Every structure is written in C-alpha cells, then in structure tokens.
Tab-separated table of C-alpha atoms and ligand atoms in Angstrom:
chain	number	residue	atom	x	y	z
A	51	MET	CA	-20.020	14.542	-24.968
A	52	TYR	CA	-16.568	13.013	-23.712
A	53	ASP	CA	-15.872	9.443	-24.057
A	54	LEU	CA	-13.443	10.019	-20.426
A	55	ILE	CA	-13.351	12.771	-18.146
A	56	ILE	CA	-10.623	12.258	-15.962
A	57	ILE	CA	-10.855	13.571	-12.273
A	58	GLY	CA	-7.033	14.265	-11.061
A	59	GLY	CA	-4.209	14.837	-12.846
A	60	GLY	CA	-1.652	12.495	-11.335
A	61	PRO	CA	-0.131	9.437	-12.093
A	62	ALA	CA	-3.101	7.695	-12.490
A	63	GLY	CA	-5.099	10.347	-14.289
A	64	TYR	CA	-2.638	11.689	-16.216
A	65	VAL	CA	-0.898	8.393	-17.595
A	66	ALA	CA	-5.002	7.231	-18.535
A	67	ALA	CA	-5.333	10.661	-19.716
A	68	GLU	CA	-2.614	10.153	-21.940
A	69	ARG	CA	-2.915	6.692	-23.296
A	70	ALA	CA	-6.982	7.125	-23.780
A	71	GLY	CA	-6.309	10.762	-26.142
A	72	HIS	CA	-3.469	8.291	-27.777
A	73	LYS	CA	-6.111	5.858	-28.393
A	74	GLY	CA	-8.305	8.191	-29.688
A	75	LEU	CA	-10.667	8.877	-27.415
A	76	ASN	CA	-11.929	11.914	-26.418
A	77	VAL	CA	-11.327	12.648	-23.538
A	78	LEU	CA	-11.405	15.865	-20.403
A	79	ILE	CA	-9.176	15.943	-17.498
A	80	PHE	CA	-9.922	18.169	-14.166
A	81	GLU	CA	-6.884	19.692	-12.048
A	82	LYS	CA	-6.915	22.103	-9.600
A	83	LYS	CA	-2.962	22.312	-8.773
A	84	ASN	CA	-0.430	20.896	-11.534
A	85	MET	CA	-0.367	18.727	-13.804
A	86	GLY	CA	1.068	15.810	-12.066
A	87	GLY	CA	-0.416	15.677	-8.890
A	88	VAL	CA	1.379	14.763	-5.580
A	89	CYS	CA	3.927	12.462	-7.924
A	90	LEU	CA	5.166	15.133	-9.966
A	91	ASN	CA	4.990	18.257	-7.777
A	92	GLU	CA	5.335	17.542	-3.332
A	93	GLY	CA	6.282	13.408	-4.077
A	94	CYS	CA	8.298	11.297	-5.885
A	95	ILE	CA	10.075	13.295	-8.076
A	96	PRO	CA	10.769	16.883	-5.912
A	97	THR	CA	12.513	14.250	-3.636
A	98	LYS	CA	14.471	12.560	-5.577
A	99	THR	CA	16.175	15.591	-7.092
A	100	LEU	CA	16.899	17.176	-3.469
A	101	LEU	CA	17.879	13.586	-2.346
A	102	TYR	CA	20.691	13.701	-5.298
A	103	SER	CA	22.383	16.649	-4.542
A	104	ALA	CA	22.558	14.866	-1.502
A	105	LYS	CA	24.205	12.068	-2.976
A	106	THR	CA	26.299	14.248	-4.877
A	107	TYR	CA	27.393	15.846	-1.639
A	108	ASP	CA	28.239	12.560	-0.268
A	109	ASN	CA	29.891	11.418	-2.923
A	110	ALA	CA	32.197	14.434	-2.041
A	111	LEU	CA	32.604	14.556	1.422
A	112	HIS	CA	33.624	11.154	1.394
A	113	GLY	CA	35.796	11.090	-2.051
A	114	ASP	CA	38.709	9.869	-0.222
A	115	LYS	CA	37.706	6.574	-0.168
A	116	TYR	CA	38.024	6.939	-4.252
A	117	GLY	CA	41.685	8.494	-4.511
A	118	ILE	CA	39.827	12.148	-4.199
A	119	THR	CA	40.011	14.748	-2.291
A	120	VAL	CA	37.687	17.880	-2.070
A	121	GLU	CA	39.048	21.493	-0.555
A	122	ASN	CA	36.824	23.845	1.190
A	123	LEU	CA	33.561	21.473	-0.065
A	124	LYS	CA	30.900	23.190	0.695
A	125	PHE	CA	27.048	23.228	-0.535
A	126	ASP	CA	24.015	25.388	-0.795
A	127	PHE	CA	20.995	24.740	0.675
A	128	GLU	CA	18.798	27.197	-2.076
A	129	LYS	CA	20.920	26.335	-4.757
A	130	ILE	CA	19.392	22.316	-3.694
A	131	VAL	CA	15.875	23.993	-3.302
A	132	ALA	CA	16.198	25.657	-6.117
A	133	ARG	CA	17.257	22.970	-8.697
A	134	LYS	CA	14.272	21.295	-7.478
A	135	ASN	CA	11.538	23.696	-7.970
A	136	LYS	CA	13.601	23.851	-11.802
A	137	VAL	CA	12.835	19.735	-12.164
A	138	VAL	CA	9.755	20.223	-11.222
A	139	ARG	CA	8.555	22.901	-13.215
A	140	LYS	CA	10.712	20.647	-15.988
A	141	LEU	CA	8.582	18.235	-15.594
A	142	VAL	CA	5.522	19.678	-15.305
A	143	ALA	CA	5.692	21.145	-18.596
A	144	GLY	CA	6.608	17.874	-19.928
A	145	VAL	CA	3.307	16.389	-18.458
A	146	GLU	CA	1.080	19.503	-20.208
A	147	GLY	CA	2.812	18.965	-24.050
A	148	LYS	CA	1.810	15.019	-23.327
A	149	MET	CA	-1.899	16.536	-22.880
A	150	LYS	CA	-1.925	18.253	-25.851
A	151	SER	CA	-0.408	16.066	-27.809
A	152	ASN	CA	-2.660	13.344	-27.475
A	153	HIS	CA	-5.696	15.750	-28.007
A	154	VAL	CA	-6.334	15.758	-23.822
A	155	THR	CA	-8.289	18.734	-22.751
A	156	VAL	CA	-7.236	19.716	-19.720
A	157	VAL	CA	-9.037	21.935	-17.366
A	158	LYS	CA	-8.005	23.720	-14.824
A	159	GLY	CA	-10.030	23.705	-11.485
A	160	GLU	CA	-11.607	22.039	-8.825
A	161	ALA	CA	-13.936	19.453	-10.407
A	162	ILE	CA	-17.732	18.442	-9.016
A	163	ILE	CA	-19.749	15.604	-9.156
A	164	LYS	CA	-23.280	15.906	-10.082
A	165	GLY	CA	-24.834	12.870	-10.965
A	166	LYS	CA	-25.436	10.146	-13.263
A	167	ASN	CA	-28.434	9.517	-15.351
A	168	SER	CA	-29.270	8.481	-18.712
A	169	ASP	CA	-27.100	11.068	-21.050
A	170	GLY	CA	-24.273	10.424	-18.456
A	171	ILE	CA	-21.939	11.037	-15.711
A	172	ALA	CA	-22.136	14.992	-15.128
A	173	VAL	CA	-19.435	16.922	-13.712
A	174	ALA	CA	-19.065	20.704	-12.770
A	175	CYS	CA	-16.490	22.754	-12.404
A	176	GLY	CA	-17.257	26.147	-11.271
A	177	ASP	CA	-20.008	27.557	-13.925
A	178	GLU	CA	-19.634	24.994	-16.398
A	179	ASN	CA	-20.635	21.807	-16.995
A	180	TYR	CA	-19.581	18.763	-18.355
A	181	LEU	CA	-21.224	15.341	-19.587
A	182	GLY	CA	-19.171	12.298	-19.847
A	183	LYS	CA	-19.754	8.424	-21.082
A	184	ASN	CA	-16.917	7.594	-18.542
A	185	LEU	CA	-15.671	9.334	-15.099
A	186	LEU	CA	-12.400	7.857	-13.374
A	187	ILE	CA	-12.017	8.887	-10.495
A	188	CYS	CA	-7.808	9.600	-9.516
A	189	THR	CA	-7.981	11.892	-6.615
A	190	GLY	CA	-4.738	10.457	-4.993
A	191	SER	CA	-4.354	10.964	-1.032
A	192	GLU	CA	-3.614	13.877	1.388
A	193	ALA	CA	-1.059	12.974	4.245
A	194	PHE	CA	-2.542	12.398	7.523
A	195	ILE	CA	-2.025	14.074	10.622
A	196	PRO	CA	-2.084	12.347	13.583
A	197	PRO	CA	-4.552	13.326	16.584
A	198	ILE	CA	-1.169	13.432	19.250
A	199	PRO	CA	-2.296	16.121	21.947
A	200	GLY	CA	-0.096	19.805	21.447
A	201	LEU	CA	0.897	18.597	17.514
A	202	ALA	CA	-2.235	21.778	15.886
A	203	GLU	CA	-0.491	24.340	18.548
A	204	ALA	CA	3.127	23.676	17.053
A	205	GLY	CA	2.342	25.226	14.397
A	206	ASP	CA	4.786	25.674	11.617
A	207	ILE	CA	7.841	23.534	13.784
A	208	ILE	CA	4.930	20.365	12.366
A	209	LEU	CA	6.167	19.573	8.747
A	210	THR	CA	4.293	16.752	6.175
A	211	ASN	CA	5.997	16.017	2.708
A	212	ARG	CA	4.523	19.755	1.134
A	213	GLU	CA	6.333	22.029	3.900
A	214	ILE	CA	9.602	19.963	4.026
A	215	LEU	CA	9.675	20.567	0.532
A	216	ASP	CA	10.216	24.549	0.379
A	217	LEU	CA	12.088	25.385	3.850
A	218	ARG	CA	13.840	28.307	3.255
A	219	GLN	CA	16.531	27.336	5.824
A	220	GLN	CA	18.857	23.681	6.917
A	221	PRO	CA	17.256	23.235	10.047
A	222	ARG	CA	19.957	22.907	12.971
A	223	SER	CA	17.416	19.168	14.076
A	224	LEU	CA	14.554	17.842	12.933
A	225	VAL	CA	12.927	15.099	14.755
A	226	ILE	CA	10.678	12.452	11.935
A	227	ILE	CA	7.674	11.190	13.650
A	228	GLY	CA	7.100	7.713	11.305
A	229	GLY	CA	9.368	5.455	9.964
A	230	GLY	CA	8.311	4.875	6.993
A	231	VAL	CA	9.251	5.581	3.195
A	232	ILE	CA	8.300	9.789	3.879
A	233	GLY	CA	10.744	9.406	7.226
A	234	MET	CA	13.679	7.646	5.874
A	235	GLU	CA	13.765	9.088	2.106
A	236	PHE	CA	14.132	12.816	4.371
A	237	ALA	CA	16.035	11.391	6.980
A	238	SER	CA	18.676	10.612	4.450
A	239	PHE	CA	18.848	14.295	2.769
A	240	TYR	CA	19.150	15.828	5.539
A	241	ASN	CA	21.150	13.451	7.045
A	242	SER	CA	23.564	13.621	4.333
A	243	LEU	CA	23.885	18.000	4.730
A	244	GLY	CA	24.245	17.848	8.577
A	245	THR	CA	20.865	17.807	9.995
A	246	GLN	CA	20.934	15.951	13.525
A	247	VAL	CA	17.833	13.441	12.839
A	248	THR	CA	15.682	12.166	14.997
A	249	VAL	CA	13.435	9.123	14.314
A	250	VAL	CA	10.153	7.817	16.534
A	251	GLU	CA	8.821	4.421	14.796
A	252	MET	CA	6.312	3.113	16.870
A	253	LEU	CA	6.794	-0.484	15.376
A	254	PRO	CA	9.842	-2.896	16.365
A	255	GLU	CA	11.600	-1.824	12.864
A	256	ILE	CA	11.747	0.929	10.474
A	257	LEU	CA	10.244	0.460	6.654
A	258	GLY	CA	7.457	-1.726	7.846
A	259	GLY	CA	6.195	-4.027	5.114
A	260	LEU	CA	9.762	-4.228	3.261
A	261	ASP	CA	11.974	-7.238	3.849
A	262	GLY	CA	12.693	-7.292	7.421
A	263	GLU	CA	16.441	-8.433	7.361
A	264	ILE	CA	16.746	-5.751	4.675
A	265	SER	CA	15.372	-3.230	7.397
A	266	ALA	CA	17.106	-3.831	10.109
A	267	MET	CA	20.762	-3.226	8.041
A	268	LEU	CA	19.191	-0.252	6.455
A	269	ARG	CA	18.638	1.167	10.036
A	270	ASP	CA	22.402	-0.393	11.087
A	271	ILE	CA	23.911	2.097	8.398
A	272	TYR	CA	21.970	5.307	9.316
A	273	ALA	CA	22.726	4.174	13.248
A	274	LYS	CA	26.335	4.941	11.950
A	275	LYS	CA	25.886	7.424	9.936
A	276	GLY	CA	24.158	9.232	12.956
A	277	ILE	CA	20.883	9.087	12.608
A	278	ASN	CA	19.111	8.649	16.513
A	279	ILE	CA	16.163	5.782	15.675
A	280	ASN	CA	13.976	4.691	18.497
A	281	LEU	CA	11.626	1.492	17.615
A	282	GLN	CA	8.505	0.578	19.048
A	283	ALA	CA	8.572	4.649	20.907
A	284	LYS	CA	4.971	5.839	20.465
A	285	VAL	CA	4.602	9.532	20.517
A	286	VAL	CA	2.443	10.510	23.128
A	287	LYS	CA	2.551	14.573	22.997
A	288	ILE	CA	4.106	17.403	21.859
A	289	GLU	CA	5.512	20.958	23.386
A	290	GLY	CA	6.249	23.323	20.772
A	291	ASN	CA	9.887	21.734	19.885
A	292	LYS	CA	9.892	19.087	21.992
A	293	VAL	CA	8.064	15.130	20.924
A	294	PHE	CA	7.232	13.171	23.788
A	295	PHE	CA	7.300	8.960	23.451
A	296	GLU	CA	6.746	6.194	25.617
A	297	LYS	CA	9.019	3.352	25.217
A	298	ASP	CA	9.782	0.455	27.355
A	299	GLY	CA	7.624	1.958	30.156
A	300	LYS	CA	9.513	5.274	30.004
A	301	THR	CA	8.281	8.200	28.938
A	302	ASP	CA	11.684	10.366	26.828
A	303	SER	CA	11.516	13.595	24.863
A	304	VAL	CA	13.328	14.834	21.738
A	305	GLU	CA	13.264	18.333	20.088
A	306	GLY	CA	14.067	20.031	16.916
A	307	GLU	CA	13.829	22.885	15.616
A	308	LYS	CA	11.225	21.103	13.217
A	309	ILE	CA	9.427	17.846	13.196
A	310	LEU	CA	8.836	15.818	10.795
A	311	VAL	CA	4.737	13.991	10.049
A	312	SER	CA	4.560	11.154	7.852
A	313	VAL	CA	2.631	8.532	9.338
A	314	GLY	CA	1.247	7.194	6.760
A	315	ARG	CA	-1.426	9.156	3.621
A	316	ARG	CA	-5.735	8.932	3.151
A	317	PRO	CA	-7.619	8.651	0.309
A	318	VAL	CA	-8.830	11.465	-0.762
A	319	THR	CA	-12.785	10.611	-0.963
A	320	LYS	CA	-14.269	13.804	-0.022
A	321	GLY	CA	-15.354	17.886	-1.466
A	322	PHE	CA	-16.053	16.937	-4.950
A	323	GLY	CA	-19.385	15.218	-4.956
A	324	LEU	CA	-18.488	11.280	-4.494
A	325	GLU	CA	-21.639	11.563	-2.972
A	326	ASN	CA	-23.617	11.938	-5.231
A	327	LEU	CA	-23.332	8.811	-6.930
A	328	GLY	CA	-23.226	6.865	-3.900
A	329	VAL	CA	-19.825	5.675	-5.177
A	330	GLU	CA	-19.172	2.049	-1.915
A	331	LEU	CA	-16.020	2.908	-0.166
A	332	PHE	CA	-13.480	0.423	1.746
A	333	LYS	CA	-11.097	0.998	4.742
A	334	GLY	CA	-11.255	4.991	3.792
A	335	GLY	CA	-10.364	3.993	-0.114
A	336	ILE	CA	-12.936	4.099	-3.385
A	337	LYS	CA	-13.383	0.210	-3.878
A	338	THR	CA	-12.651	-2.240	-7.082
A	339	ASP	CA	-12.539	-4.539	-8.153
A	340	GLU	CA	-9.732	-6.053	-10.630
A	341	LYS	CA	-10.692	-3.644	-13.646
A	342	MET	CA	-10.896	-0.639	-11.561
A	343	ARG	CA	-14.925	-0.788	-11.682
A	344	THR	CA	-16.425	0.962	-8.732
A	345	ASN	CA	-19.930	-0.063	-7.766
A	346	ILE	CA	-21.477	2.000	-10.413
A	347	PRO	CA	-21.054	1.138	-13.685
A	348	ASN	CA	-18.854	3.998	-15.383
A	349	VAL	CA	-17.473	4.864	-13.011
A	350	PHE	CA	-13.192	3.699	-12.371
A	351	ALA	CA	-10.542	5.003	-9.823
A	352	ALA	CA	-6.895	4.278	-9.847
A	353	GLY	CA	-4.242	5.460	-7.418
A	354	ASP	CA	-4.070	6.595	-4.171
A	355	VAL	CA	-7.804	6.967	-4.080
A	356	THR	CA	-8.030	2.933	-4.188
A	357	GLY	CA	-5.983	3.155	-0.450
A	358	PHE	CA	-4.960	0.230	-1.584
A	359	SER	CA	-1.039	-0.224	-2.629
A	360	LEU	CA	-0.004	4.042	-2.433
A	361	LEU	CA	2.749	3.906	-5.236
A	362	ALA	CA	2.710	6.112	-8.531
A	363	HIS	CA	3.592	3.139	-10.656
A	364	THR	CA	0.397	1.529	-9.794
A	365	ALA	CA	-0.883	4.485	-9.878
A	366	SER	CA	-0.390	4.466	-13.637
A	367	ARG	CA	-0.904	0.846	-14.438
A	368	GLU	CA	-4.375	1.564	-13.072
A	369	GLY	CA	-4.892	4.075	-15.109
A	370	GLU	CA	-3.824	2.229	-18.165
A	371	VAL	CA	-5.894	-0.641	-17.037
A	372	VAL	CA	-9.012	1.238	-16.870
A	373	VAL	CA	-7.870	2.964	-20.773
A	374	ASN	CA	-7.232	-0.684	-21.459
A	375	ASN	CA	-10.470	-2.329	-20.848
A	376	LEU	CA	-12.299	0.837	-22.493
A	377	THR	CA	-10.920	0.163	-25.476
A	378	ALA	CA	-11.738	-2.955	-26.186
A	379	ARG	CA	-8.200	-4.607	-25.074
A	380	ASN	CA	-8.820	-6.541	-21.838
A	381	ASP	CA	-7.016	-5.989	-19.001
A	382	ARG	CA	-6.757	-6.279	-15.584
A	383	MET	CA	-4.938	-5.206	-12.587
A	384	ARG	CA	-2.323	-7.752	-10.944
A	385	TYR	CA	-0.110	-6.729	-7.727
A	386	ASN	CA	2.044	-9.568	-6.890
A	387	ALA	CA	4.779	-7.950	-8.511
A	388	ILE	CA	4.832	-4.526	-7.686
A	389	PRO	CA	8.414	-3.113	-7.210
A	390	GLY	CA	8.774	-1.058	-3.812
A	391	VAL	CA	11.744	1.187	-3.888
A	392	VAL	CA	12.843	3.556	-1.172
A	393	TYR	CA	15.554	5.647	-2.200
A	394	THR	CA	17.456	5.999	0.696
A	395	ASN	CA	21.695	5.906	0.396
A	396	PRO	CA	22.361	3.310	-0.007
A	397	GLU	CA	19.010	1.863	-2.395
A	398	VAL	CA	16.561	-0.552	-0.896
A	399	ALA	CA	13.721	-1.867	-3.408
A	400	GLY	CA	12.212	-4.935	-3.460
A	401	VAL	CA	9.331	-6.963	-5.670
A	402	GLY	CA	6.865	-9.477	-4.331
A	403	GLU	CA	6.876	-11.921	-1.522
A	404	THR	CA	8.718	-10.690	1.686
A	405	GLU	CA	9.491	-13.579	4.063
A	406	GLU	CA	7.281	-11.923	6.356
A	407	SER	CA	4.704	-12.589	4.299
A	408	ALA	CA	4.987	-15.764	2.390
A	409	LYS	CA	4.966	-17.204	6.129
A	410	ALA	CA	1.805	-15.117	6.485
A	411	LYS	CA	0.347	-17.003	3.856
A	412	GLY	CA	1.758	-20.730	4.676
A	413	LEU	CA	3.785	-20.368	1.519
A	414	LYS	CA	6.482	-23.082	1.238
A	415	TYR	CA	9.265	-21.312	0.109
A	416	LYS	CA	13.508	-20.777	0.083
A	417	VAL	CA	16.341	-18.437	0.452
A	418	LEU	CA	18.576	-17.601	-1.853
A	419	LYS	CA	21.114	-14.984	-1.009
A	420	LEU	CA	24.351	-13.299	-1.186
A	421	PRO	CA	25.692	-10.360	0.017
A	422	MET	CA	25.981	-7.172	-3.052
A	423	ALA	CA	29.430	-7.652	-3.062
A	424	TYR	CA	30.038	-10.880	-5.222
A	425	ALA	CA	28.976	-8.317	-8.176
A	426	GLY	CA	32.439	-6.845	-8.927
A	427	ARG	CA	30.880	-3.812	-10.061
A	428	PHE	CA	29.019	-3.321	-6.903
A	429	VAL	CA	32.758	-3.715	-5.107
A	430	ALA	CA	34.221	-1.230	-7.482
A	431	GLU	CA	31.615	1.723	-6.575
A	432	ASN	CA	30.720	1.013	-3.274
A	433	GLU	CA	34.028	0.807	-1.209
A	434	GLY	CA	33.105	-0.536	2.053
A	435	GLY	CA	29.337	-0.469	1.367
A	436	ALA	CA	27.077	-3.431	2.597
A	437	GLY	CA	24.472	-4.982	0.862
A	438	LEU	CA	22.116	-7.971	0.042
A	439	CYS	CA	20.504	-9.749	-2.597
A	440	LYS	CA	17.616	-11.896	-1.380
A	441	VAL	CA	15.848	-13.978	-3.268
A	442	LEU	CA	12.703	-16.777	-2.026
A	443	VAL	CA	12.144	-19.050	-4.633
A	444	GLY	CA	8.477	-21.562	-4.148
A	445	GLU	CA	9.816	-24.828	-3.412
A	446	LYS	CA	7.619	-27.244	-5.575
A	447	TYR	CA	8.128	-25.449	-8.846
A	448	GLY	CA	11.320	-23.030	-8.141
A	449	GLU	CA	9.804	-20.280	-9.945
A	450	VAL	CA	11.262	-16.469	-8.110
A	451	ILE	CA	8.278	-15.468	-5.336
A	452	GLY	CA	10.102	-12.207	-4.198
A	453	VAL	CA	13.551	-10.006	-4.580
A	454	HIS	CA	14.830	-8.009	-1.971
A	455	LEU	CA	17.580	-6.029	-2.853
A	456	LEU	CA	20.069	-3.548	-0.207
A	457	GLY	CA	22.868	-1.563	-1.732
A	458	ASN	CA	23.160	1.069	-4.679
A	459	PRO	CA	21.415	1.673	-7.691
A	460	SER	CA	18.669	-1.109	-6.206
A	461	SER	CA	15.969	1.160	-7.625
A	462	GLU	CA	17.212	0.058	-11.221
A	463	ILE	CA	17.598	-3.201	-10.999
A	464	ILE	CA	14.710	-4.265	-9.294
A	465	TYR	CA	12.408	-3.814	-12.703
A	466	GLY	CA	14.287	-7.253	-13.630
A	467	ALA	CA	13.001	-9.047	-10.885
A	468	CYS	CA	9.162	-7.589	-12.002
A	469	ILE	CA	9.275	-9.441	-14.660
A	470	ALA	CA	10.388	-12.551	-13.590
A	471	ILE	CA	7.644	-12.846	-11.999
A	472	GLU	CA	5.566	-11.684	-14.250
A	473	GLN	CA	6.348	-14.314	-16.348
A	474	GLU	CA	6.600	-17.033	-13.799
A	475	MET	CA	10.281	-17.917	-14.611
A	476	THR	CA	11.563	-20.583	-12.777
A	477	VAL	CA	15.694	-20.418	-11.645
A	478	GLU	CA	16.389	-22.450	-14.377
A	479	GLU	CA	15.008	-20.291	-16.554
A	480	LEU	CA	16.658	-17.198	-15.242
A	481	GLN	CA	19.470	-18.855	-14.950
A	482	GLU	CA	20.001	-18.691	-18.847
A	483	VAL	CA	19.527	-15.162	-18.976
A	484	VAL	CA	22.865	-13.004	-20.035
A	485	PHE	CA	23.553	-10.361	-17.844
A	486	PRO	CA	25.319	-7.313	-19.346
A	487	HIS	CA	29.469	-7.510	-17.004
A	488	PRO	CA	30.513	-5.951	-15.497
A	489	THR	CA	26.873	-4.826	-13.755
A	490	VAL	CA	25.597	-4.895	-10.103
A	491	SER	CA	22.843	-6.282	-11.789
A	492	GLU	CA	24.864	-9.738	-12.109
A	493	ILE	CA	23.914	-9.907	-8.282
A	494	PHE	CA	20.678	-11.584	-9.373
A	495	LYS	CA	21.780	-13.955	-11.413
A	496	GLU	CA	24.877	-14.563	-8.940
A	497	THR	CA	22.310	-15.441	-6.374
A	498	ILE	CA	20.405	-17.998	-8.375
A	499	PHE	CA	23.686	-19.996	-8.694
A	500	ALA	CA	23.928	-19.315	-4.842
B	211	NAI	P1	4.257	4.395	5.671
B	211	NAI	O1	3.244	3.449	5.914
B	211	NAI	O2	5.447	4.311	4.578
B	211	NAI	O3	5.115	4.643	7.330
B	211	NAI	C1	4.268	5.604	8.211
B	211	NAI	C2	5.162	4.977	9.633
B	211	NAI	O4	4.462	5.671	10.511
B	211	NAI	C3	5.181	3.476	10.002
B	211	NAI	O5	6.115	2.889	10.068
B	211	NAI	C4	4.236	3.959	10.972
B	211	NAI	O6	4.430	2.782	12.236
B	211	NAI	C5	4.658	5.019	11.672
B	211	NAI	N1	3.644	5.581	12.601
B	211	NAI	C6	1.877	5.941	12.329
B	211	NAI	N2	2.154	6.400	13.650
B	211	NAI	C7	2.390	6.755	14.395
B	211	NAI	C8	3.026	7.333	15.731
B	211	NAI	N3	1.909	7.634	16.068
B	211	NAI	N4	4.364	7.659	16.189
B	211	NAI	C9	5.553	6.769	15.253
B	211	NAI	N5	5.167	6.206	14.040
B	211	NAI	C10	4.184	6.435	13.809
B	211	NAI	O7	4.224	6.197	5.466
B	211	NAI	P2	4.900	7.146	5.127
B	211	NAI	O8	6.100	7.310	5.162
B	211	NAI	O9	3.849	8.700	5.665
B	211	NAI	O10	4.211	7.366	3.853
B	211	NAI	C11	3.539	7.567	2.853
B	211	NAI	C12	2.665	6.403	1.278
B	211	NAI	O11	3.240	7.496	0.521
B	211	NAI	C13	3.225	5.539	1.483
B	211	NAI	O12	2.174	4.683	1.594
B	211	NAI	C14	4.557	5.175	0.400
B	211	NAI	O13	3.936	3.722	-0.314
B	211	NAI	C15	4.309	6.408	-0.485
B	211	NAI	N6	5.713	6.884	-0.640
B	211	NAI	C16	5.965	6.227	-1.538
B	211	NAI	C17	7.697	6.333	-1.281
B	211	NAI	C18	8.210	5.726	-2.839
B	211	NAI	O14	7.916	4.668	-3.527
B	211	NAI	N7	9.812	5.968	-2.637
B	211	NAI	C19	8.167	7.528	-0.988
B	211	NAI	C20	7.391	8.771	-0.378
B	211	NAI	C21	6.260	7.941	0.071
C-alpha cells in the first residue's frame, strides 16, 4: 500500500513525488514516456535551449552594434537540435536521480485507474496492480488540433510543438496558426535563423492575456524583424502548403514549407480510467478546490489536467499544495501572483493584474511606467533596444497588483514582483528595498518612484 500514487511525471507529478518522498511518504509515480513530461521533453526546456542558440546567433549577427564583427558567421541547424536533445537527456536524468534520492518508486508504463473501495484506490499497469491511500492525477495536456478543413490531409507539413522540435532541416518558410505563447516563441526562433515566418492570429492582438500595450510593442518589434503578422485572421482551410484565412471580409492565403498549429492545449482526461472514479470535470479539465482536491475523497489533481493555468510552475506549486496538506501543513493554491513569461527576444514577463483584467474586474488602480532605458544596465546591454516596465498599483492602499515587463532579461527579474504581490507589498514598502546596481531589475524600483 502506497501513501501516494501519482499518475504523470511532469512538473506537477515529479515535484509532488520529490516533496512527498522527502517528507517520508511511500510514493509511487507512473510515467509512460520520459520523466519530466511535456515541459522537459517537448516544451519549456527544449524550446528555451533552441532559443538560446538563436539568441547567440542573433548577438553575433548584430555584434557590430557592440564593436564586434564576426566573419563567415554561420549556424549548424543539426548541431542546434543535437544540443537541445543533449540538454533534455541531462535534465531527464536529473529528475530520475531526484526520484531515486527521495526513495520514490518509478513505474515506466501506462497506468489505468481501476476504482476506489474501502482498501484504497486501485491502479493497474500491465499485469501489475497497485493500491494507494491517495491518488494524484497529473496527466497534463495535449495540443488542440482544430477542425480546419484540409488540415488532416496535409500530412507531415503540419506540426505541433512536438514535431517542430525534431525537424532535421530548417524550413525555408513557416506559417504559424495561433499567435499565442508557443506560436511566438517558435516565430522568434525561426525568424532569428532566417526562415520566412507568417503568423495567423484570430484575435485582435498576439499573446492574448498579457498586457495589451506590451503585446503590441512586441508585435511591432517582430514586424520590423520581418515576421508577417496577420491579426483578426480566421483560418478557413488548408490546401497542401497553403493556409487560407479570412481577414477584413476577404480571403487571403499564405504558403509555408511547414505549418505549425499552436492554437492552445487541452487537458488529458481520457484513456486512464478516470471514469472508474466518477471524478467531476469542469470546462474539460478535472475540477479541484484550492487544495487541489477533486470531488472524490483522497483523489487530487494538479497541473494542466485541471485546465486552469497551463504553466509548469503553476503545476509544481499545485503538486506541493497536495503534498503539504497530506503531511499536516495547511496550504492552499493562490493564483494571483503566478508569473507568465514569453521567451522571445526581447522577453516578456508579467505577474498579477493587467490593465485589461483590472478594468474587467472594476478595480481602481493607477499605472506607473517607464521605458527600460531608465536602467543603465539595460542601455549598456541592449543597444537600440526598446523595453517597458509597467506597475499597476491599487488606488486605495497603494499595493502592487501587477507588474509587466518587456526587455531582456525580464524572465529573471519578474520573481521579485511575484514576491511583492504575494506579500501584498505597497509601493512605499518596496521603495525601501535595496536593489543591486547596476542591474536591469532596478527598472522596477525606478518605476515605482516615477
Ligand atoms: P495559447 O492559448 O497561448 O495561444 C493560442 C492562440 O491561438 C490564441 O492567441 C488564439 O487566439 C489563437 N487561435 C486559436 N484558434 C485559432 C485559429 N483557428 N486561427 C488562428 N488563431 C487561432 O496556446 P499555445 O500557444 O498553443 O500554448 C499552449 C499552452 O502552453 C498555453 O496555455 C501556454 O501557457 C503554455 N505555454 C507556456 C509557455 C511559457 O510559459 N513560456 C511556452 C509555451 C506554452
């Protein structure tokens, strides 16, 4: 009998397993592919590795801005992909090592939930049966494939985030359906390497959900870099390499050697016996409360399968909430300070309310903002680069309710803002914090004095 059985070894599952094992629980985790899930194997880590190669190339290509000229500059696409594979292998091995050092039993195979009775929750894998006091479901999400006429017939021209990672050759042209996070990160990578990239986005702006002003600035930067971005463009059919879309009442088409479909992801709730427990779903995902409990006692869910906040760091924290409550530490999930980062070049990062979300909730707030160039370090390292820092402050108490950044390295700065929001810090309290000089992070402090 295990204290905790976990299905799925992604950032929700493996972090929960590690924490639970560390706290002395007897833990079993099932994973049918590689440990690390989508994030480590075909998401966050491989894309960031590719994007780092692209950024290195970009820096060398535009090195003359910094007094550096590189002759005969070139990149080796196969080597870029090979390094990505090496990084993934190393980190997968790291996760496996953590399972071992925390005494977690790993079963490589497909788990099927058999049901719950007075003995516990029964899960089978092949011919083996396992019993757990508690079950944590972390089966993640998969790429949503929209019912666009001709898409299924287009064969291997069509890619999702999975197939695009293993291309052996750089496509000369790429059409991206969906200008969300996945779409814009691949747009950035391939644009840097010289592929002709076209984005077809149905909404009025790319990266919906982020601060609108910052999304528009990023779009402008990429338009100048040569990406063809079509907004309010609805894809109506695909014929071979051609994507047809309706825009402004007219039908237009664009051709790509490859077509990336990145129109969102869907929770994986089928194929592992969930129906044998009678777990309640909500909007396609498993419904949970703030302790990640489902409607069935001792059955929990964390990560993308809840369909709520499809981010690896949310998933890990949700897994931790489950483990803390199982080990006598009262904990609950809070979603008001979860950072969102887009690893384009320049990066975008934000946490808390955007102007759009604050308005929709009727919050009273004021906006403090400054160009990134107010931070000396940004000027030193981003010749001619545009950037912005925007801080939203509650009108009544002066507390920070949202921070949004455009410019490198926003991804590494934003956690400071997460702490400020999580701790409900006011602008006055933040003004007393000492920031290291010279750093780009000082823009945060500059802005709250603005
Ligand atoms: P997304 O939800 O971010 O973006 C999908 C986009 O496709 C939206 O802008 C939507 O309006 C558009 N769209 C939908 N149907 C369309 C159609 N028929 N024609 C044209 N446009 C259409 O989803 P995405 O990019 O696939 O990412 C999936 C998930 O993975 C997201 O929830 C994201 O948070 C997560 N992710 C996070 C990353 C990060 O944190 N840096 C990186 C990559 C993915």
